[in-house]
Amino acid sequence: MDFLQRLARFLDRPLFPWKKLIVGFSLAQYLFEGFLSLRQYQVLKQTRPPKVLSNEVSQEVFDKSQAYGRAKAQFGFVAGLYGQIQNTAFIYFDILPKLWDFTGSWLLRLAPARFTGEISHSIVFVLTFIVIQQFISLPTSIYQTFVLEEKFGFNKQTPKIFVTDMLKGQMLAFTLTPPILAGFLTIIQKTGHQFFYYLWLFGAGLQVFMITIYPITILPLFNKLSPLEPGELKDGVEALAKRLNFPLHELHVIDGSKRSAHSNAYFFGLPWKKHIVIYDTLIEKSDTQEIVAVLAHELGHWSRGHTTKLFGISQAHFFYIFSLFSVFINNHSLYQSFGFHNEFPIIIGFILFSDALAPMDTVIKLLMNILSRKYEFEADDFAQGLGYQAELARSLIKLQIQNLSTMDADWMYASYHFSHPILSERLGALGWKSSGPVAPAAAKDEKTAQASGREL
């Protein structure tokens, strides 16, 4: 505590150039990530697949994957520049204090007196900010969905679904933000200098609560979950879960094809009550044993304790963030650098603190990606130990082809951005020996099609 208080006093100095520092951090990060993207773009211009994939992937598929990667990179350059301009403009034109004053004036005119305090004001400010950000991000979202993804055959959304999803997202924000933000601010106001302990407990409880309500109230708003129909696939997954003592509660098929042709599988839930979700696109394009192999990999994360470890790491990260926030919460020089001279709202302090923390977040992101890639290798090894080496390798190759994922990557770019090892690294770790091109699964029989909840 003494250290945090001394650090707080040291950082709260008149004329400390917070605005220049934060803009400088933001620009440096943008330039660094742009440099990495340029390195990756050179890899995406290669005309031949990596040697380990030369017998697995046709030249046509590789060319299309490279073209998709370049298109995403080009979009990333433009979207990144757009975001950087937006962020810099918000800072230099003092949008935050102007928006805070505007929402405060609006609240005073229209709301009863008891709803004009800092908590109510902060809620209105944040909700207004969310709406503004939604509209600002619309051009890039529309282009990514209806131009980029459409061009390569992945987009399945209609304009109606796109708009409906956006409105549902706003509805969720307007439903969840007020109580969460009110709890956040009340804890800080009521618990004094020790607030970060209580805030950390609040965050942990909130995480568990969201995990509990997600499959019941949030996921059904966007996707339809159907029970996996009886058959070979269901028998195989249930046998795998029983073999591992995995607390499987329900097996679902999700209508991922409603929005995208990409495919995946995952699990979620509380420690004693897990749900497995399989994309209908994965069922359509993969053989039964390949899907079971993918799930063996996913359950490897559970068996090796990766999910528990990551939850623990996230709690440590939250504690680190909240304890550091105690250093900045009363930093008047930070507020004043951004145009707040008379009021020092907690939520504004947290936003500015988050910007100041960006360099450390970059380092943490790098370390978390390193750990995540390690866990992916361990999960692959787990599936291999269960006897799914060939099936997992084939499924990884098929997923790579179906999703047109990057076949190769610059090592610096991959280290910074990728949470999963690239395919060639995973195949090498599995000891995969090529036996010729891996073709997409043929058309399914009627039972398999029914299992996915789709018509033939």
PDB file of C-alpha atoms in Angstrom, residues 154-419:
ATOM      1  CA  PHE A 154     -17.809 -16.747 -45.932  1.00  0.00           C
ATOM      2  CA  ASN A 155     -20.550 -14.230 -45.240  1.00  0.00           C
ATOM      3  CA  LYS A 156     -24.014 -15.692 -44.778  1.00  0.00           C
ATOM      4  CA  GLN A 157     -25.539 -12.678 -43.050  1.00  0.00           C
ATOM      5  CA  THR A 158     -28.324 -10.701 -44.613  1.00  0.00           C
ATOM      6  CA  PRO A 159     -28.637  -6.959 -43.955  1.00  0.00           C
ATOM      7  CA  LYS A 160     -31.599  -7.807 -41.733  1.00  0.00           C
ATOM      8  CA  ILE A 161     -29.539 -10.164 -39.551  1.00  0.00           C
ATOM      9  CA  PHE A 162     -26.703  -7.624 -39.425  1.00  0.00           C
ATOM     10  CA  VAL A 163     -28.989  -4.830 -38.214  1.00  0.00           C
ATOM     11  CA  THR A 164     -30.837  -7.143 -35.827  1.00  0.00           C
ATOM     12  CA  ASP A 165     -27.558  -8.322 -34.283  1.00  0.00           C
ATOM     13  CA  MET A 166     -26.444  -4.727 -33.863  1.00  0.00           C
ATOM     14  CA  LEU A 167     -29.694  -3.788 -32.130  1.00  0.00           C
ATOM     15  CA  LYS A 168     -29.513  -6.856 -29.894  1.00  0.00           C
ATOM     16  CA  GLY A 169     -25.961  -5.911 -28.948  1.00  0.00           C
ATOM     17  CA  GLN A 170     -27.120  -2.430 -28.021  1.00  0.00           C
ATOM     18  CA  MET A 171     -30.003  -3.889 -26.041  1.00  0.00           C
ATOM     19  CA  LEU A 172     -27.579  -6.070 -24.089  1.00  0.00           C
ATOM     20  CA  ALA A 173     -25.336  -3.083 -23.428  1.00  0.00           C
ATOM     21  CA  PHE A 174     -28.266  -1.006 -22.187  1.00  0.00           C
ATOM     22  CA  THR A 175     -29.422  -3.894 -19.979  1.00  0.00           C
ATOM     23  CA  LEU A 176     -26.111  -4.982 -18.453  1.00  0.00           C
ATOM     24  CA  THR A 177     -24.142  -1.732 -18.280  1.00  0.00           C
ATOM     25  CA  PRO A 178     -26.252   0.152 -15.686  1.00  0.00           C
ATOM     26  CA  PRO A 179     -26.158  -2.460 -12.878  1.00  0.00           C
ATOM     27  CA  ILE A 180     -22.536  -3.437 -13.526  1.00  0.00           C
ATOM     28  CA  LEU A 181     -21.326   0.153 -13.682  1.00  0.00           C
ATOM     29  CA  ALA A 182     -23.412   1.124 -10.661  1.00  0.00           C
ATOM     30  CA  GLY A 183     -21.838  -1.720  -8.689  1.00  0.00           C
ATOM     31  CA  PHE A 184     -18.353  -0.764  -9.887  1.00  0.00           C
ATOM     32  CA  LEU A 185     -18.736   2.884  -8.863  1.00  0.00           C
ATOM     33  CA  THR A 186     -20.534   2.179  -5.591  1.00  0.00           C
ATOM     34  CA  ILE A 187     -17.749  -0.136  -4.434  1.00  0.00           C
ATOM     35  CA  ILE A 188     -15.124   2.521  -5.160  1.00  0.00           C
ATOM     36  CA  GLN A 189     -17.133   5.250  -3.438  1.00  0.00           C
ATOM     37  CA  LYS A 190     -17.905   3.216  -0.317  1.00  0.00           C
ATOM     38  CA  THR A 191     -14.695   1.282   0.370  1.00  0.00           C
ATOM     39  CA  GLY A 192     -12.011   3.978   0.395  1.00  0.00           C
ATOM     40  CA  HIS A 193      -8.370   3.313  -0.464  1.00  0.00           C
ATOM     41  CA  GLN A 194      -8.862  -0.462  -0.211  1.00  0.00           C
ATOM     42  CA  PHE A 195     -11.447  -0.447  -3.004  1.00  0.00           C
ATOM     43  CA  PHE A 196      -9.404  -2.612  -5.352  1.00  0.00           C
ATOM     44  CA  TYR A 197      -9.776  -5.695  -3.116  1.00  0.00           C
ATOM     45  CA  TYR A 198     -13.558  -5.420  -3.190  1.00  0.00           C
ATOM     46  CA  LEU A 199     -13.583  -4.521  -6.865  1.00  0.00           C
ATOM     47  CA  TRP A 200     -11.565  -7.634  -7.605  1.00  0.00           C
ATOM     48  CA  LEU A 201     -14.066  -9.812  -5.721  1.00  0.00           C
ATOM     49  CA  PHE A 202     -16.901  -8.095  -7.571  1.00  0.00           C
ATOM     50  CA  GLY A 203     -15.209  -8.811 -10.908  1.00  0.00           C
ATOM     51  CA  ALA A 204     -14.656 -12.480 -10.065  1.00  0.00           C
ATOM     52  CA  GLY A 205     -18.276 -12.902  -9.014  1.00  0.00           C
ATOM     53  CA  LEU A 206     -19.431 -11.131 -12.147  1.00  0.00           C
ATOM     54  CA  GLN A 207     -17.390 -13.492 -14.322  1.00  0.00           C
ATOM     55  CA  VAL A 208     -18.982 -16.544 -12.713  1.00  0.00           C
ATOM     56  CA  PHE A 209     -22.428 -14.960 -13.055  1.00  0.00           C
ATOM     57  CA  MET A 210     -21.901 -14.236 -16.756  1.00  0.00           C
ATOM     58  CA  ILE A 211     -20.674 -17.792 -17.373  1.00  0.00           C
ATOM     59  CA  THR A 212     -23.880 -19.023 -15.748  1.00  0.00           C
ATOM     60  CA  ILE A 213     -26.351 -16.831 -17.632  1.00  0.00           C
ATOM     61  CA  TYR A 214     -24.561 -16.805 -21.010  1.00  0.00           C
ATOM     62  CA  PRO A 215     -26.045 -20.050 -22.403  1.00  0.00           C
ATOM     63  CA  ILE A 216     -29.470 -19.282 -20.974  1.00  0.00           C
ATOM     64  CA  THR A 217     -30.056 -15.642 -21.856  1.00  0.00           C
ATOM     65  CA  ILE A 218     -27.337 -14.240 -24.130  1.00  0.00           C
ATOM     66  CA  LEU A 219     -26.331 -16.906 -26.642  1.00  0.00           C
ATOM     67  CA  PRO A 220     -29.941 -17.678 -27.721  1.00  0.00           C
ATOM     68  CA  LEU A 221     -30.359 -14.030 -28.720  1.00  0.00           C
ATOM     69  CA  PHE A 222     -27.894 -14.501 -31.565  1.00  0.00           C
ATOM     70  CA  ASN A 223     -27.836 -18.196 -32.384  1.00  0.00           C
ATOM     71  CA  LYS A 224     -30.081 -21.202 -32.215  1.00  0.00           C
ATOM     72  CA  LEU A 225     -28.764 -24.079 -30.147  1.00  0.00           C
ATOM     73  CA  SER A 226     -30.289 -27.433 -31.017  1.00  0.00           C
ATOM     74  CA  PRO A 227     -29.670 -30.750 -29.269  1.00  0.00           C
ATOM     75  CA  LEU A 228     -27.318 -32.989 -31.218  1.00  0.00           C
ATOM     76  CA  GLU A 229     -29.464 -35.707 -32.725  1.00  0.00           C
ATOM     77  CA  PRO A 230     -28.843 -39.352 -31.745  1.00  0.00           C
ATOM     78  CA  GLY A 231     -26.358 -41.075 -33.999  1.00  0.00           C
ATOM     79  CA  GLU A 232     -22.730 -41.936 -34.515  1.00  0.00           C
ATOM     80  CA  LEU A 233     -21.442 -38.448 -33.720  1.00  0.00           C
ATOM     81  CA  LYS A 234     -23.386 -38.103 -30.484  1.00  0.00           C
ATOM     82  CA  ASP A 235     -22.330 -41.579 -29.386  1.00  0.00           C
ATOM     83  CA  GLY A 236     -18.697 -40.769 -30.152  1.00  0.00           C
ATOM     84  CA  VAL A 237     -18.700 -37.474 -28.245  1.00  0.00           C
ATOM     85  CA  GLU A 238     -20.506 -38.938 -25.240  1.00  0.00           C
ATOM     86  CA  ALA A 239     -18.088 -41.876 -25.165  1.00  0.00           C
ATOM     87  CA  LEU A 240     -15.162 -39.439 -25.206  1.00  0.00           C
ATOM     88  CA  ALA A 241     -16.681 -37.389 -22.373  1.00  0.00           C
ATOM     89  CA  LYS A 242     -17.316 -40.535 -20.326  1.00  0.00           C
ATOM     90  CA  ARG A 243     -13.780 -41.770 -20.958  1.00  0.00           C
ATOM     91  CA  LEU A 244     -12.370 -38.508 -19.572  1.00  0.00           C
ATOM     92  CA  ASN A 245     -14.946 -38.049 -16.779  1.00  0.00           C
ATOM     93  CA  PHE A 246     -15.872 -34.758 -18.409  1.00  0.00           C
ATOM     94  CA  PRO A 247     -19.034 -33.361 -16.711  1.00  0.00           C
ATOM     95  CA  LEU A 248     -21.014 -33.112 -19.941  1.00  0.00           C
ATOM     96  CA  HIS A 249     -24.478 -31.688 -19.387  1.00  0.00           C
ATOM     97  CA  GLU A 250     -25.641 -31.020 -22.940  1.00  0.00           C
ATOM     98  CA  LEU A 251     -24.461 -31.427 -26.520  1.00  0.00           C
ATOM     99  CA  HIS A 252     -25.515 -28.640 -28.865  1.00  0.00           C
ATOM    100  CA  VAL A 253     -25.357 -27.845 -32.547  1.00  0.00           C
ATOM    101  CA  ILE A 254     -25.139 -24.118 -33.249  1.00  0.00           C
ATOM    102  CA  ASP A 255     -26.418 -22.587 -36.474  1.00  0.00           C
ATOM    103  CA  GLY A 256     -23.124 -20.892 -37.313  1.00  0.00           C
ATOM    104  CA  SER A 257     -23.995 -21.138 -41.001  1.00  0.00           C
ATOM    105  CA  LYS A 258     -26.617 -18.453 -40.392  1.00  0.00           C
ATOM    106  CA  ARG A 259     -23.837 -15.871 -40.393  1.00  0.00           C
ATOM    107  CA  SER A 260     -20.640 -17.437 -41.678  1.00  0.00           C
ATOM    108  CA  ALA A 261     -19.149 -20.441 -43.447  1.00  0.00           C
ATOM    109  CA  HIS A 262     -16.354 -20.625 -40.862  1.00  0.00           C
ATOM    110  CA  SER A 263     -16.474 -23.625 -38.525  1.00  0.00           C
ATOM    111  CA  ASN A 264     -15.461 -24.414 -34.963  1.00  0.00           C
ATOM    112  CA  ALA A 265     -16.312 -26.327 -31.780  1.00  0.00           C
ATOM    113  CA  TYR A 266     -15.949 -25.374 -28.137  1.00  0.00           C
ATOM    114  CA  PHE A 267     -17.204 -25.999 -24.611  1.00  0.00           C
ATOM    115  CA  PHE A 268     -18.324 -23.703 -21.827  1.00  0.00           C
ATOM    116  CA  GLY A 269     -20.019 -23.782 -18.455  1.00  0.00           C
ATOM    117  CA  LEU A 270     -19.402 -24.172 -14.756  1.00  0.00           C
ATOM    118  CA  PRO A 271     -16.894 -26.778 -13.505  1.00  0.00           C
ATOM    119  CA  TRP A 272     -19.613 -29.312 -12.715  1.00  0.00           C
ATOM    120  CA  LYS A 273     -21.918 -28.579 -15.670  1.00  0.00           C
ATOM    121  CA  LYS A 274     -20.344 -28.286 -19.115  1.00  0.00           C
ATOM    122  CA  HIS A 275     -21.887 -27.737 -22.527  1.00  0.00           C
ATOM    123  CA  ILE A 276     -20.261 -28.755 -25.810  1.00  0.00           C
ATOM    124  CA  VAL A 277     -21.156 -26.737 -28.898  1.00  0.00           C
ATOM    125  CA  ILE A 278     -20.424 -27.912 -32.443  1.00  0.00           C
ATOM    126  CA  TYR A 279     -20.913 -25.664 -35.450  1.00  0.00           C
ATOM    127  CA  ASP A 280     -23.253 -27.057 -38.084  1.00  0.00           C
ATOM    128  CA  THR A 281     -20.642 -26.108 -40.673  1.00  0.00           C
ATOM    129  CA  LEU A 282     -18.116 -28.391 -38.965  1.00  0.00           C
ATOM    130  CA  ILE A 283     -20.578 -31.286 -38.983  1.00  0.00           C
ATOM    131  CA  GLU A 284     -21.321 -30.680 -42.633  1.00  0.00           C
ATOM    132  CA  LYS A 285     -17.694 -30.643 -43.747  1.00  0.00           C
ATOM    133  CA  SER A 286     -15.952 -33.152 -41.474  1.00  0.00           C
ATOM    134  CA  ASP A 287     -16.092 -36.857 -40.756  1.00  0.00           C
ATOM    135  CA  THR A 288     -17.353 -38.091 -37.408  1.00  0.00           C
ATOM    136  CA  GLN A 289     -13.962 -39.200 -36.096  1.00  0.00           C
ATOM    137  CA  GLU A 290     -12.396 -35.904 -37.151  1.00  0.00           C
ATOM    138  CA  ILE A 291     -15.010 -33.988 -35.162  1.00  0.00           C
ATOM    139  CA  VAL A 292     -14.407 -36.226 -32.157  1.00  0.00           C
ATOM    140  CA  ALA A 293     -10.670 -35.560 -32.567  1.00  0.00           C
ATOM    141  CA  VAL A 294     -11.302 -31.799 -32.539  1.00  0.00           C
ATOM    142  CA  LEU A 295     -13.301 -32.217 -29.335  1.00  0.00           C
ATOM    143  CA  ALA A 296     -10.558 -34.416 -27.868  1.00  0.00           C
ATOM    144  CA  HIS A 297      -8.269 -31.428 -28.371  1.00  0.00           C
ATOM    145  CA  GLU A 298     -10.802 -29.088 -26.738  1.00  0.00           C
ATOM    146  CA  LEU A 299     -11.303 -31.413 -23.788  1.00  0.00           C
ATOM    147  CA  GLY A 300      -7.536 -31.624 -23.530  1.00  0.00           C
ATOM    148  CA  HIS A 301      -7.643 -28.001 -22.405  1.00  0.00           C
ATOM    149  CA  TRP A 302     -10.049 -29.032 -19.660  1.00  0.00           C
ATOM    150  CA  SER A 303      -8.124 -32.157 -18.665  1.00  0.00           C
ATOM    151  CA  ARG A 304      -4.792 -30.326 -18.486  1.00  0.00           C
ATOM    152  CA  GLY A 305      -6.368 -27.593 -16.380  1.00  0.00           C
ATOM    153  CA  HIS A 306      -5.858 -24.865 -18.967  1.00  0.00           C
ATOM    154  CA  THR A 307      -9.272 -23.291 -18.429  1.00  0.00           C
ATOM    155  CA  THR A 308      -8.762 -23.190 -14.659  1.00  0.00           C
ATOM    156  CA  LYS A 309      -5.263 -21.764 -15.028  1.00  0.00           C
ATOM    157  CA  LEU A 310      -6.445 -19.105 -17.462  1.00  0.00           C
ATOM    158  CA  PHE A 311      -9.262 -18.167 -15.101  1.00  0.00           C
ATOM    159  CA  GLY A 312      -6.700 -17.803 -12.318  1.00  0.00           C
ATOM    160  CA  ILE A 313      -4.460 -15.701 -14.550  1.00  0.00           C
ATOM    161  CA  SER A 314      -7.408 -13.502 -15.488  1.00  0.00           C
ATOM    162  CA  GLN A 315      -8.116 -12.934 -11.791  1.00  0.00           C
ATOM    163  CA  ALA A 316      -4.492 -11.967 -11.181  1.00  0.00           C
ATOM    164  CA  HIS A 317      -4.720  -9.624 -14.163  1.00  0.00           C
ATOM    165  CA  PHE A 318      -7.870  -8.019 -12.793  1.00  0.00           C
ATOM    166  CA  PHE A 319      -6.221  -7.516  -9.405  1.00  0.00           C
ATOM    167  CA  TYR A 320      -3.193  -5.956 -11.089  1.00  0.00           C
ATOM    168  CA  ILE A 321      -5.444  -3.580 -13.061  1.00  0.00           C
ATOM    169  CA  PHE A 322      -7.595  -2.548 -10.110  1.00  0.00           C
ATOM    170  CA  SER A 323      -4.641  -2.082  -7.758  1.00  0.00           C
ATOM    171  CA  LEU A 324      -2.861   0.100 -10.327  1.00  0.00           C
ATOM    172  CA  PHE A 325      -6.069   2.049 -10.850  1.00  0.00           C
ATOM    173  CA  SER A 326      -5.858   3.053  -7.190  1.00  0.00           C
ATOM    174  CA  VAL A 327      -2.686   4.919  -8.174  1.00  0.00           C
ATOM    175  CA  PHE A 328      -4.476   6.947 -10.851  1.00  0.00           C
ATOM    176  CA  ILE A 329      -7.972   7.428  -9.452  1.00  0.00           C
ATOM    177  CA  ASN A 330      -7.120  10.732  -7.743  1.00  0.00           C
ATOM    178  CA  ASN A 331      -4.483  11.879 -10.226  1.00  0.00           C
ATOM    179  CA  HIS A 332      -5.697  15.403 -10.953  1.00  0.00           C
ATOM    180  CA  SER A 333      -2.886  16.083 -13.412  1.00  0.00           C
ATOM    181  CA  LEU A 334      -4.164  13.199 -15.563  1.00  0.00           C
ATOM    182  CA  TYR A 335      -7.727  14.529 -15.524  1.00  0.00           C
ATOM    183  CA  GLN A 336      -6.609  18.095 -16.225  1.00  0.00           C
ATOM    184  CA  SER A 337      -4.460  17.015 -19.171  1.00  0.00           C
ATOM    185  CA  PHE A 338      -7.651  15.802 -20.822  1.00  0.00           C
ATOM    186  CA  GLY A 339      -9.830  18.823 -20.061  1.00  0.00           C
ATOM    187  CA  PHE A 340     -11.357  17.852 -16.707  1.00  0.00           C
ATOM    188  CA  HIS A 341     -10.518  20.790 -14.450  1.00  0.00           C
ATOM    189  CA  ASN A 342     -13.468  20.993 -12.067  1.00  0.00           C
ATOM    190  CA  GLU A 343     -14.865  17.461 -11.996  1.00  0.00           C
ATOM    191  CA  PHE A 344     -12.912  14.232 -11.585  1.00  0.00           C
ATOM    192  CA  PRO A 345     -15.379  11.433 -12.405  1.00  0.00           C
ATOM    193  CA  ILE A 346     -14.273   7.920 -11.509  1.00  0.00           C
ATOM    194  CA  ILE A 347     -15.333   6.433 -14.847  1.00  0.00           C
ATOM    195  CA  ILE A 348     -13.322   9.050 -16.743  1.00  0.00           C
ATOM    196  CA  GLY A 349     -10.323   8.250 -14.578  1.00  0.00           C
ATOM    197  CA  PHE A 350     -10.701   4.569 -15.422  1.00  0.00           C
ATOM    198  CA  ILE A 351     -10.904   5.287 -19.166  1.00  0.00           C
ATOM    199  CA  LEU A 352      -7.803   7.488 -19.071  1.00  0.00           C
ATOM    200  CA  PHE A 353      -6.006   4.978 -16.872  1.00  0.00           C
ATOM    201  CA  SER A 354      -6.788   2.249 -19.420  1.00  0.00           C
ATOM    202  CA  ASP A 355      -5.178   4.374 -22.130  1.00  0.00           C
ATOM    203  CA  ALA A 356      -2.109   4.964 -19.961  1.00  0.00           C
ATOM    204  CA  LEU A 357      -1.865   1.223 -19.323  1.00  0.00           C
ATOM    205  CA  ALA A 358      -1.745   0.362 -23.045  1.00  0.00           C
ATOM    206  CA  PRO A 359       2.039  -0.329 -23.199  1.00  0.00           C
ATOM    207  CA  MET A 360       1.805  -2.846 -20.359  1.00  0.00           C
ATOM    208  CA  ASP A 361      -1.264  -4.416 -21.952  1.00  0.00           C
ATOM    209  CA  THR A 362       0.780  -4.964 -25.108  1.00  0.00           C
ATOM    210  CA  VAL A 363       3.399  -6.875 -23.132  1.00  0.00           C
ATOM    211  CA  ILE A 364       0.716  -8.906 -21.358  1.00  0.00           C
ATOM    212  CA  LYS A 365      -0.926  -9.714 -24.692  1.00  0.00           C
ATOM    213  CA  LEU A 366       2.397 -11.031 -26.000  1.00  0.00           C
ATOM    214  CA  LEU A 367       2.947 -13.183 -22.904  1.00  0.00           C
ATOM    215  CA  MET A 368      -0.617 -14.520 -22.989  1.00  0.00           C
ATOM    216  CA  ASN A 369      -0.253 -15.503 -26.638  1.00  0.00           C
ATOM    217  CA  ILE A 370       2.959 -17.363 -25.817  1.00  0.00           C
ATOM    218  CA  LEU A 371       1.155 -19.225 -23.036  1.00  0.00           C
ATOM    219  CA  SER A 372      -1.874 -19.888 -25.236  1.00  0.00           C
ATOM    220  CA  ARG A 373       0.266 -21.424 -27.983  1.00  0.00           C
ATOM    221  CA  LYS A 374       1.932 -23.639 -25.379  1.00  0.00           C
ATOM    222  CA  TYR A 375      -1.483 -24.813 -24.220  1.00  0.00           C
ATOM    223  CA  GLU A 376      -2.543 -25.543 -27.806  1.00  0.00           C
ATOM    224  CA  PHE A 377       0.451 -27.841 -28.266  1.00  0.00           C
ATOM    225  CA  GLU A 378      -0.407 -29.560 -24.981  1.00  0.00           C
ATOM    226  CA  ALA A 379      -4.030 -30.064 -26.043  1.00  0.00           C
ATOM    227  CA  ASP A 380      -2.872 -31.516 -29.371  1.00  0.00           C
ATOM    228  CA  ASP A 381      -0.552 -33.848 -27.474  1.00  0.00           C
ATOM    229  CA  PHE A 382      -3.454 -34.881 -25.247  1.00  0.00           C
ATOM    230  CA  ALA A 383      -5.626 -35.767 -28.251  1.00  0.00           C
ATOM    231  CA  GLN A 384      -2.710 -37.649 -29.781  1.00  0.00           C
ATOM    232  CA  GLY A 385      -2.324 -39.616 -26.553  1.00  0.00           C
ATOM    233  CA  LEU A 386      -5.954 -40.688 -26.865  1.00  0.00           C
ATOM    234  CA  GLY A 387      -5.181 -42.141 -30.284  1.00  0.00           C
ATOM    235  CA  TYR A 388      -6.479 -39.314 -32.468  1.00  0.00           C
ATOM    236  CA  GLN A 389      -3.220 -38.273 -34.115  1.00  0.00           C
ATOM    237  CA  ALA A 390      -4.244 -38.901 -37.724  1.00  0.00           C
ATOM    238  CA  GLU A 391      -7.833 -37.722 -37.251  1.00  0.00           C
ATOM    239  CA  LEU A 392      -6.739 -34.514 -35.527  1.00  0.00           C
ATOM    240  CA  ALA A 393      -4.135 -33.780 -38.193  1.00  0.00           C
ATOM    241  CA  ARG A 394      -6.686 -34.304 -40.963  1.00  0.00           C
ATOM    242  CA  SER A 395      -9.260 -32.159 -39.184  1.00  0.00           C
ATOM    243  CA  LEU A 396      -6.736 -29.351 -38.664  1.00  0.00           C
ATOM    244  CA  ILE A 397      -5.864 -29.422 -42.351  1.00  0.00           C
ATOM    245  CA  LYS A 398      -9.533 -29.438 -43.343  1.00  0.00           C
ATOM    246  CA  LEU A 399     -10.328 -26.547 -41.013  1.00  0.00           C
ATOM    247  CA  GLN A 400      -7.372 -24.663 -42.442  1.00  0.00           C
ATOM    248  CA  ILE A 401      -8.672 -25.214 -45.961  1.00  0.00           C
ATOM    249  CA  GLN A 402     -12.317 -24.514 -45.142  1.00  0.00           C
ATOM    250  CA  ASN A 403     -11.517 -21.310 -43.243  1.00  0.00           C
ATOM    251  CA  LEU A 404      -8.761 -20.255 -45.678  1.00  0.00           C
ATOM    252  CA  SER A 405      -6.589 -19.669 -42.629  1.00  0.00           C
ATOM    253  CA  THR A 406      -3.039 -18.402 -42.982  1.00  0.00           C
ATOM    254  CA  MET A 407      -0.784 -21.216 -44.173  1.00  0.00           C
ATOM    255  CA  ASP A 408       2.428 -19.538 -43.050  1.00  0.00           C
ATOM    256  CA  ALA A 409       3.374 -16.576 -40.894  1.00  0.00           C
ATOM    257  CA  ASP A 410       6.215 -14.237 -40.136  1.00  0.00           C
ATOM    258  CA  TRP A 411       7.642 -15.252 -36.767  1.00  0.00           C
ATOM    259  CA  MET A 412       7.426 -11.765 -35.259  1.00  0.00           C
ATOM    260  CA  TYR A 413       3.854 -11.267 -36.431  1.00  0.00           C
ATOM    261  CA  ALA A 414       2.819 -14.706 -35.188  1.00  0.00           C
ATOM    262  CA  SER A 415       4.483 -14.204 -31.803  1.00  0.00           C
ATOM    263  CA  TYR A 416       2.594 -10.975 -31.233  1.00  0.00           C
ATOM    264  CA  HIS A 417      -0.803 -11.753 -32.764  1.00  0.00           C
ATOM    265  CA  PHE A 418      -1.412 -15.505 -32.823  1.00  0.00           C
ATOM    266  CA  SER A 419      -2.926 -17.352 -29.879  1.00  0.00           C
TER     267      SER A 419
END
